[in-house]
Structures are given as structure tokens and as C-alpha cells.
Tab-separated table of C-alpha atoms in Angstrom:
chain	number	residue	atom	x	y	z
A	1	MET	CA	-10.928	42.376	44.424
A	2	THR	CA	-11.341	45.309	46.708
A	3	THR	CA	-8.592	46.895	48.748
A	4	GLU	CA	-10.597	46.027	51.851
A	5	THR	CA	-10.564	42.326	50.911
A	6	ILE	CA	-6.788	42.386	50.448
A	7	VAL	CA	-6.265	44.113	53.803
A	8	ASP	CA	-8.555	41.598	55.544
A	9	ARG	CA	-6.709	38.653	54.004
A	10	ARG	CA	-3.358	40.059	55.056
A	11	LYS	CA	-4.590	40.549	58.632
A	12	ASP	CA	-5.984	37.002	58.718
A	13	VAL	CA	-2.684	35.345	57.780
A	14	VAL	CA	-0.654	37.514	60.126
A	15	MET	CA	-2.917	36.531	63.027
A	16	SER	CA	-3.211	32.840	62.089
A	17	GLY	CA	0.384	32.314	60.940
A	18	THR	CA	-0.815	30.427	57.856
A	19	TYR	CA	0.143	30.740	54.218
A	20	ASP	CA	-3.135	31.318	52.358
A	21	VAL	CA	-3.016	30.428	48.677
A	22	TYR	CA	-5.943	31.744	46.632
A	23	ILE	CA	-6.234	30.008	43.274
A	24	GLU	CA	-8.553	31.508	40.672
A	25	ILE	CA	-9.788	28.908	38.238
A	26	ASP	CA	-12.074	29.094	35.217
A	27	ILE	CA	-15.704	28.357	36.055
A	28	ASP	CA	-15.884	25.997	33.049
A	29	CYS	CA	-14.105	23.291	35.063
A	30	GLU	CA	-16.482	23.478	38.045
A	31	GLU	CA	-17.525	19.813	37.653
A	32	LEU	CA	-13.876	18.739	37.743
A	33	VAL	CA	-13.279	20.803	40.896
A	34	ASP	CA	-16.365	19.192	42.453
A	35	ALA	CA	-15.101	15.723	41.482
A	36	CYS	CA	-11.826	16.468	43.294
A	37	GLY	CA	-13.765	17.403	46.436
A	38	LEU	CA	-12.324	20.915	46.620
A	39	ASP	CA	-14.214	23.776	48.245
A	40	TYR	CA	-14.531	26.951	46.209
A	41	LYS	CA	-16.558	30.105	45.844
A	42	GLN	CA	-17.256	32.452	42.973
A	43	CYS	CA	-14.763	35.315	42.692
A	44	GLU	CA	-16.082	38.636	43.932
A	45	ASP	CA	-14.929	40.635	40.928
A	46	ASP	CA	-15.213	38.085	38.075
A	47	GLU	CA	-18.187	35.778	37.684
A	48	THR	CA	-16.289	33.649	35.140
A	49	GLN	CA	-13.858	32.524	37.855
A	50	ASN	CA	-14.067	30.419	40.992
A	51	GLU	CA	-11.635	30.768	43.879
A	52	ILE	CA	-10.079	27.878	45.786
A	53	LEU	CA	-8.395	28.610	49.116
A	54	LEU	CA	-5.582	26.442	50.408
A	55	SER	CA	-4.600	27.449	53.941
A	56	LEU	CA	-1.220	25.900	54.723
A	57	THR	CA	0.971	25.732	57.791
A	58	LYS	CA	4.598	26.792	57.395
A	59	ASP	CA	5.721	23.160	57.051
A	60	GLU	CA	2.993	22.379	54.494
A	61	TYR	CA	3.884	25.498	52.504
A	62	LEU	CA	7.603	24.699	52.508
A	63	GLN	CA	6.930	21.103	51.475
A	64	ALA	CA	4.493	22.132	48.712
A	65	THR	CA	6.873	24.718	47.255
A	66	GLU	CA	10.089	22.742	47.667
A	67	GLY	CA	11.938	22.708	44.381
A	68	PHE	CA	9.984	25.625	42.884
A	69	ASN	CA	12.081	27.803	40.614
A	70	TRP	CA	10.165	30.997	41.396
A	71	ALA	CA	11.798	32.893	38.524
A	72	LEU	CA	10.332	30.510	35.933
A	73	LEU	CA	6.924	29.720	37.439
A	74	ASN	CA	3.540	30.911	36.284
A	75	GLU	CA	0.020	30.439	37.653
A	76	VAL	CA	-0.576	27.254	35.631
A	77	ASP	CA	2.596	25.631	37.002
A	78	ILE	CA	1.658	26.458	40.587
A	79	GLY	CA	-1.939	25.282	40.114
A	80	SER	CA	-0.702	22.034	38.605
A	81	GLU	CA	1.596	21.380	41.553
A	82	LEU	CA	-0.837	22.367	44.307
A	83	LEU	CA	-4.054	20.929	42.805
A	84	ASN	CA	-3.367	18.557	39.922
A	85	TYR	CA	-2.183	18.840	36.336
A	86	GLU	CA	-5.638	18.744	34.789
A	87	LEU	CA	-6.979	21.530	37.022
A	88	GLY	CA	-3.755	23.490	36.569
A	89	GLU	CA	-4.640	24.098	32.935
A	90	TYR	CA	-7.677	26.111	34.058
A	91	VAL	CA	-5.861	28.292	36.623
A	92	THR	CA	-5.801	31.995	35.747
A	93	LYS	CA	-4.313	33.541	38.897
A	94	VAL	CA	-2.560	32.485	42.108
A	95	THR	CA	-2.117	34.817	45.069
A	96	ILE	CA	-0.160	33.775	48.142
A	97	TYR	CA	-0.626	35.696	51.394
A	98	LYS	CA	2.299	35.053	53.738
A	99	PRO	CA	2.201	35.492	57.541
A	100	THR	CA	4.840	38.215	57.173
A	101	GLY	CA	2.230	40.317	55.377
A	102	ASP	CA	3.887	39.809	51.993
A	103	ILE	CA	1.825	38.952	48.921
A	104	ILE	CA	3.072	36.921	45.953
A	105	SER	CA	0.852	37.023	42.868
A	106	PHE	CA	0.969	35.212	39.548
A	107	CYS	CA	-1.455	36.038	36.739
């Protein structure tokens, strides 16, 4: 991912006030992602990965992450909670862009 992409994503969430969660998932499970009706695109810097974007309001984000023990989580755990357990096994990276401009990344 380019620095320009990161800057653009940070600006987008600051302006929109959303929590944007980018989930990178192995391309091998593309049929499963399709079956779940999730939108995705191929990652810019890795053609073996697809990227799913979940754009959440503050309330949705707080509800989705309620009970998370951030110190013990990894990308698979987060993917399992936000998508489903089967898809979670294929997750390789999760990046959360917060409206404050902060970025949380698990890989």
C-alpha cells in the first residue's frame, strides 16, 4: 500500500466520521466471500489478497468491538468476529482507520 493511499484513507475517515475497517483476506476463499454477499476488491500491492471494507458508525464500531481484549487479539480473531468464523481463518491483515486519524493494524 502506498503512502498516498494511507493518507487518503485517513482523510476520508476524518471527514466522514466513520471507522473504516480494511480486512485483507486470502484470494483462495473468494467464492466463500461471494456466497456471503460481501463486496471486495483485489489488494493494490498483493494480488494474492482481496480487501473487504467495513465502514462503521461510532455506535456500530463500539458494538462490534465490545468485549475485545485488544492485548490478546490478532487479525484472525477480528476477522472471525466482524465477518464470520469460517472467513476469519483466511484473514491475513486488519487495518482500522479511526476518525481521530489513528490507525490500528493487525498482521
